[in-house]
Short mmCIF file of C-alpha atoms in Angstrom, two decimals:
data_model
loop_
_atom_site.label_atom_id
_atom_site.label_comp_id
_atom_site.label_asym_id
_atom_site.label_seq_id
_atom_site.Cartn_x
_atom_site.Cartn_y
_atom_site.Cartn_z
CA MET A 20 -0.03 -0.09 0.11
CA VAL A 21 1.41 3.55 -0.84
CA VAL A 22 0.81 6.18 1.74
CA PRO A 23 -0.22 9.36 0.03
CA MET A 24 2.48 12.08 0.29
CA ASP A 25 -0.02 14.66 1.64
CA TRP A 26 -0.13 12.39 4.91
CA VAL A 27 3.68 12.08 5.26
CA TRP A 28 3.82 15.88 4.81
CA GLY A 29 0.99 16.52 7.24
CA LEU A 30 2.96 14.51 9.70
CA VAL A 31 6.26 16.39 9.20
CA GLY A 32 4.42 19.69 9.32
CA GLY A 33 2.66 18.32 12.51
CA LEU A 34 6.02 17.66 13.95
CA MET A 35 7.33 21.15 13.36
CA ILE A 36 4.19 22.69 14.74
CA GLY A 37 4.53 20.46 18.06
CA ALA A 38 8.28 21.48 18.05
CA ALA A 39 7.56 25.35 17.87
CA ALA A 40 4.84 24.74 20.66
CA GLY A 41 7.65 22.93 22.65
CA VAL A 42 10.17 25.68 22.38
CA TYR A 43 7.51 28.47 23.25
CA LEU A 44 6.67 26.39 26.39
CA LEU A 45 10.07 25.27 27.47
CA VAL A 46 11.83 28.45 26.57
CA ASN A 47 9.36 31.30 27.13
CA GLY A 48 7.14 29.53 29.46
CA ARG A 49 3.80 30.29 27.34
CA ILE A 50 1.26 28.14 25.78
CA LEU A 51 1.28 28.60 21.94
CA GLY A 52 -2.22 29.56 21.36
CA ALA A 53 -2.60 31.57 17.93
CA SER A 54 -5.88 33.05 18.94
CA GLY A 55 -4.60 34.19 22.22
CA ILE A 56 -1.57 35.79 20.70
CA ILE A 57 -3.44 37.65 17.95
CA GLY A 58 -6.20 38.53 20.21
CA GLY A 59 -4.04 39.73 23.06
CA LEU A 60 -2.40 42.15 20.61
CA ALA A 61 -5.43 43.28 19.05
CA ASP A 62 -7.50 43.99 22.16
CA GLY A 63 -4.45 45.37 24.16
CA THR A 64 -4.89 42.72 26.95
CA ALA A 65 -1.27 41.21 26.18
CA GLY A 66 0.37 43.57 28.53
CA PRO A 67 4.04 42.91 29.23
CA THR A 68 3.62 39.60 26.97
CA GLY A 69 3.09 41.88 24.00
CA ARG A 70 6.65 41.97 22.67
CA GLU A 71 7.04 38.30 22.51
CA LYS A 72 3.71 37.86 20.78
CA LEU A 73 4.78 40.16 18.32
CA ALA A 74 8.20 38.68 17.72
CA PHE A 75 6.19 35.31 17.31
CA LEU A 76 3.85 36.79 14.66
CA LEU A 77 6.77 38.28 12.87
CA GLY A 78 8.46 34.91 12.58
CA LEU A 79 5.05 33.45 11.52
CA VAL A 80 4.41 36.03 8.75
CA ALA A 81 8.08 36.67 7.60
CA VAL A 82 9.97 33.44 7.49
CA PRO A 83 7.78 30.76 5.78
CA PRO A 84 7.59 32.76 2.43
CA LEU A 85 11.32 31.86 2.10
CA LEU A 86 10.26 28.23 1.75
CA VAL A 87 7.89 28.97 -0.97
CA PRO A 88 10.38 28.80 -3.97
CA LEU A 89 10.80 25.07 -3.00
CA TYR A 90 7.31 24.42 -4.00
CA ALA A 91 5.99 24.30 -7.66
CA SER A 92 2.70 26.08 -6.35
CA VAL A 93 1.52 27.10 -3.26
CA SER A 94 -2.35 27.56 -3.30
CA THR A 95 -4.64 28.59 -0.36
CA ASN A 96 -7.80 28.13 -2.40
CA VAL A 97 -9.67 30.85 -0.36
CA THR A 98 -13.10 31.33 -1.38
CA ALA A 99 -13.97 34.47 -3.40
CA SER A 100 -17.29 35.29 -1.60
CA PRO A 101 -16.61 38.34 0.50
CA VAL A 102 -19.97 37.45 2.50
CA VAL A 103 -18.47 33.96 3.69
CA LEU A 104 -15.19 35.47 4.25
CA ILE A 105 -16.54 38.20 6.83
CA LEU A 106 -19.20 35.85 8.51
CA ALA A 107 -16.52 33.16 8.80
CA GLY A 108 -14.02 35.67 10.21
CA LEU A 109 -16.30 37.12 12.57
CA LEU A 110 -17.43 33.51 13.89
CA VAL A 111 -13.80 32.44 14.25
CA GLY A 112 -12.71 35.78 16.20
CA VAL A 113 -15.64 35.94 18.56
CA GLY A 114 -15.80 32.01 19.01
CA THR A 115 -11.98 31.70 19.93
CA ARG A 116 -12.04 34.30 22.31
CA LEU A 117 -15.17 33.06 23.99
CA ALA A 118 -13.70 29.69 24.08
CA ASN A 119 -10.27 31.00 25.18
CA GLY A 120 -8.58 28.91 22.48
CA CYS A 121 -8.48 27.40 18.86
CA THR A 122 -6.78 24.61 17.10
CA SER A 123 -3.15 25.27 18.48
CA GLY A 124 -4.14 26.24 22.06
CA HIS A 125 -6.93 23.77 22.93
CA GLY A 126 -6.15 21.56 20.20
CA VAL A 127 -2.34 20.81 20.16
CA CYS A 128 -1.41 22.22 23.58
CA GLY A 129 -4.59 21.13 25.39
CA ILE A 130 -4.80 17.63 24.19
CA SER A 131 -1.05 16.77 24.76
CA ARG A 132 -1.66 18.15 28.43
CA PHE A 133 -4.71 15.84 28.49
CA ALA A 134 -6.58 19.09 29.78
CA PRO A 135 -10.26 18.56 29.96
CA ARG A 136 -11.36 21.83 28.58
CA GLY A 137 -8.97 21.52 25.69
CA ILE A 138 -10.30 17.98 24.75
CA VAL A 139 -14.20 19.04 25.03
CA SER A 140 -13.42 22.48 23.22
CA THR A 141 -11.79 20.40 20.36
CA LEU A 142 -14.48 17.71 20.03
CA ILE A 143 -17.16 20.57 20.07
CA TYR A 144 -15.48 22.64 17.28
CA LEU A 145 -14.63 19.44 15.16
CA ALA A 146 -18.41 18.42 15.54
CA ALA A 147 -19.68 21.81 14.78
CA GLY A 148 -17.22 22.06 11.73
CA ALA A 149 -18.40 18.73 10.27
CA VAL A 150 -21.99 19.66 10.81
CA THR A 151 -21.73 23.21 9.26
CA MET A 152 -19.67 21.75 6.43
CA ALA A 153 -22.49 19.21 5.67
CA VAL A 154 -25.16 21.71 5.89
CA ALA A 155 -23.38 24.56 3.92
CA ARG A 156 -21.80 22.26 1.09
CA HIS A 157 -24.38 19.42 0.74
CA VAL A 158 -27.58 20.84 1.51
CA LEU A 159 -27.49 24.64 1.04
CA GLY A 160 -24.63 24.39 -1.71
CA VAL A 161 -23.05 27.76 -0.53
CA ILE A 162 -19.47 26.72 -0.04
CA MET B 12 16.10 39.69 23.86
CA MET B 13 16.77 36.03 24.29
CA ARG B 14 12.77 35.84 24.88
CA ASN B 15 12.15 37.74 21.72
CA LEU B 16 14.49 35.78 19.64
CA SER B 17 13.00 32.60 20.86
CA ALA B 18 9.46 33.70 20.24
CA LEU B 19 10.36 34.71 16.70
CA PHE B 20 12.03 31.36 16.12
CA ALA B 21 8.77 29.66 17.60
CA GLY B 22 6.71 31.48 15.22
CA ALA B 23 8.81 30.88 12.20
CA LEU B 24 8.82 27.26 13.06
CA PHE B 25 4.95 27.24 13.35
CA GLY B 26 4.48 29.04 10.19
CA CYS B 27 6.91 26.67 8.30
CA GLY B 28 5.04 23.86 9.72
CA LEU B 29 1.61 25.15 8.57
CA LEU B 30 3.24 25.41 5.26
CA VAL B 31 4.89 22.10 5.05
CA SER B 32 1.70 20.15 6.39
CA GLY B 33 -0.48 21.79 3.80
CA MET B 34 -2.76 23.51 6.38
CA ILE B 35 -2.47 27.00 4.67
CA ASP B 36 -4.62 25.48 1.83
CA THR B 37 -8.22 26.03 3.04
CA ALA B 38 -9.44 23.20 0.73
CA LYS B 39 -7.46 20.54 2.70
CA VAL B 40 -8.85 21.93 6.01
CA GLN B 41 -12.35 21.87 4.35
CA GLY B 42 -11.79 18.58 3.12
CA TRP B 43 -11.05 17.15 6.57
CA LEU B 44 -14.47 18.42 7.80
CA ASP B 45 -16.16 17.07 4.62
CA ILE B 46 -16.94 13.81 6.22
CA PHE B 47 -19.95 13.34 3.72
CA GLY B 48 -17.93 14.46 0.76
CA ALA B 49 -14.42 13.88 -0.32
CA TRP B 50 -12.97 13.50 3.18
CA ASP B 51 -9.25 14.31 3.50
CA PRO B 52 -7.71 12.76 6.56
CA THR B 53 -4.56 14.95 6.46
CA LEU B 54 -5.31 17.15 9.30
CA ALA B 55 -5.24 14.17 11.61
CA PHE B 56 -1.73 13.39 10.90
CA VAL B 57 -1.11 17.01 11.38
CA LEU B 58 -2.56 17.00 14.83
CA GLY B 59 -1.12 13.78 15.59
CA GLY B 60 2.25 15.06 14.76
CA ALA B 61 2.14 18.01 16.76
CA VAL B 62 0.47 16.40 19.78
CA LEU B 63 3.13 13.58 20.30
CA PRO B 64 6.28 15.80 20.95
CA MET B 65 4.21 18.11 22.99
CA ILE B 66 3.19 15.24 25.44
CA PHE B 67 7.01 14.68 26.26
CA VAL B 68 7.45 18.34 26.54
CA TRP B 69 4.50 18.81 29.05
CA ARG B 70 5.98 16.08 31.21
CA VAL B 71 9.39 17.91 31.22
CA ALA B 72 7.88 21.44 31.76
CA GLU B 73 5.58 20.54 34.55
CA ARG B 74 8.45 18.67 36.33
CA ARG B 75 10.51 21.76 35.92
CA GLY B 76 7.74 24.12 37.05
CA MET B 77 9.69 26.84 35.62
CA SER B 78 10.68 27.79 31.80
CA ILE B 79 14.42 27.99 30.75
CA LEU B 80 14.18 32.00 30.88
CA GLY B 81 12.56 31.71 34.36
CA THR B 82 8.87 32.15 33.48
CA PRO B 83 6.51 29.89 35.49
CA ILE B 84 4.89 27.14 33.60
CA PRO B 85 1.11 28.18 33.22
CA ASP B 86 -1.03 26.50 35.93
CA ARG B 87 -3.68 24.07 34.87
CA VAL B 88 -6.98 25.95 34.72
CA PRO B 89 -9.85 24.82 36.84
CA VAL B 90 -12.07 22.31 35.02
CA ARG B 91 -15.25 24.11 34.04
CA PHE B 92 -17.25 23.91 31.05
CA ASP B 93 -18.92 27.05 31.18
CA PRO B 94 -21.37 28.33 28.50
CA ALA B 95 -18.55 30.52 26.89
CA LEU B 96 -16.43 27.53 26.26
CA ILE B 97 -19.30 25.60 24.75
CA THR B 98 -20.74 28.54 22.68
CA GLY B 99 -17.35 29.89 21.68
CA SER B 100 -16.15 26.26 20.47
CA VAL B 101 -19.44 25.82 18.17
CA MET B 102 -18.86 29.37 16.66
CA PHE B 103 -15.30 28.65 16.00
CA GLY B 104 -16.01 25.29 14.39
CA ALA B 105 -18.60 26.69 12.08
CA GLY B 106 -16.48 29.54 10.95
CA TRP B 107 -13.56 27.18 10.50
CA ALA B 108 -15.67 25.19 8.23
CA LEU B 109 -17.12 27.93 6.24
CA ALA B 110 -13.62 29.49 5.12
CA GLY B 111 -11.19 26.68 5.92
CA PHE B 112 -9.09 29.06 8.21
CA CYS B 113 -8.39 28.99 11.91
CA PRO B 114 -6.34 31.69 13.49
CA GLY B 115 -2.82 30.37 12.96
CA PRO B 116 -3.08 29.65 9.15
CA ALA B 117 -5.33 32.76 8.70
CA LEU B 118 -2.30 34.90 10.02
CA ALA B 119 0.14 33.00 7.90
CA SER B 120 -2.18 33.51 4.91
CA PHE B 121 -1.14 37.29 5.01
CA ALA B 122 2.07 36.15 3.16
CA TYR B 123 0.32 34.33 0.45
CA GLY B 124 -3.43 34.38 0.72
CA GLY B 125 -4.30 37.52 -1.36
CA TRP B 126 -7.05 39.79 -0.57
CA GLY B 127 -9.41 36.85 0.43
CA GLY B 128 -7.07 36.05 3.32
CA ALA B 129 -6.67 39.57 4.43
CA LEU B 130 -10.47 40.18 4.46
CA PHE B 131 -10.88 37.06 6.58
CA LEU B 132 -8.08 38.25 9.01
CA LEU B 133 -9.65 41.71 9.26
CA ALA B 134 -13.10 40.20 10.20
CA MET B 135 -11.44 37.69 12.45
CA VAL B 136 -9.48 40.57 14.37
CA ALA B 137 -12.79 42.54 14.52
CA GLY B 138 -14.48 39.61 16.03
CA MET B 139 -11.85 39.11 18.71
CA VAL B 140 -12.12 42.64 19.65
CA ILE B 141 -15.81 42.64 19.95
CA ALA B 142 -15.91 39.44 21.80
CA PRO B 143 -15.73 40.50 25.51
CA ALA B 144 -18.71 42.83 24.93
CA LEU B 145 -20.58 39.80 23.52
CA SER B 146 -19.51 37.37 26.33
CA ALA B 147 -20.85 40.17 28.75
CA ARG B 148 -24.14 40.03 27.19
CA LEU B 149 -24.12 36.10 27.06
CA THR B 150 -23.33 35.94 30.83
CA LYS B 151 -26.10 38.44 31.72
CA ALA B 152 -28.89 36.70 29.69
#
């Protein structure tokens, strides 16, 4: 049986994400949560952690494009519907701040700590995502 | 200085991991959630790959109690499944499916997502800023 390369690269990229979360925790003593890092900067609640959050974002935005030439093409397949983008963005922004975490904070960091809130949040957003996908794509046909 | 350099490195590694794993491709993320369509299991490998080293890291971190640069390792938060956690997770999941973006890749898309990624990012940040006011209403109701 041939293992699809996408799965192998998924695992490799996943290990890199885990290593990044490991560095941020072991060296900086912080939980790598993308929504907390962005949200803390956006609403001014970051306080003294603002500088390292900003440094994290700088690395996240500026460094990966250097790898892009290694790829034949990098596609993000972003929807062209402004209505969907704005609605989805608002839901993700409000939702991750209410839940106090997203795929990185609750997902990667919470599950690996066996944190009940992280595990429950992950199960809920996965289920909500699957239901939304089923309805929006297969019933309504809007995405 | 060391703290900022380490954060820069972690952000860079996180972003490269998102690119390498394919998670900046909204179609792959949506494919993972599309269990009644052309299901794409890649995200399970990404999550698994990220969780595995972190299980080990948490053991070390909690034993040390202190980070290398002298910051206390965050305490466990009390286990409470409050309405904000549940409502927030539902909203996040719905938005994640609609556009195929969660906060990390949305930010990463700033580099290669074009206007669509930027529009999502703008709406997401707006949502993050108005969230506390909504949350206050939610708990009052």
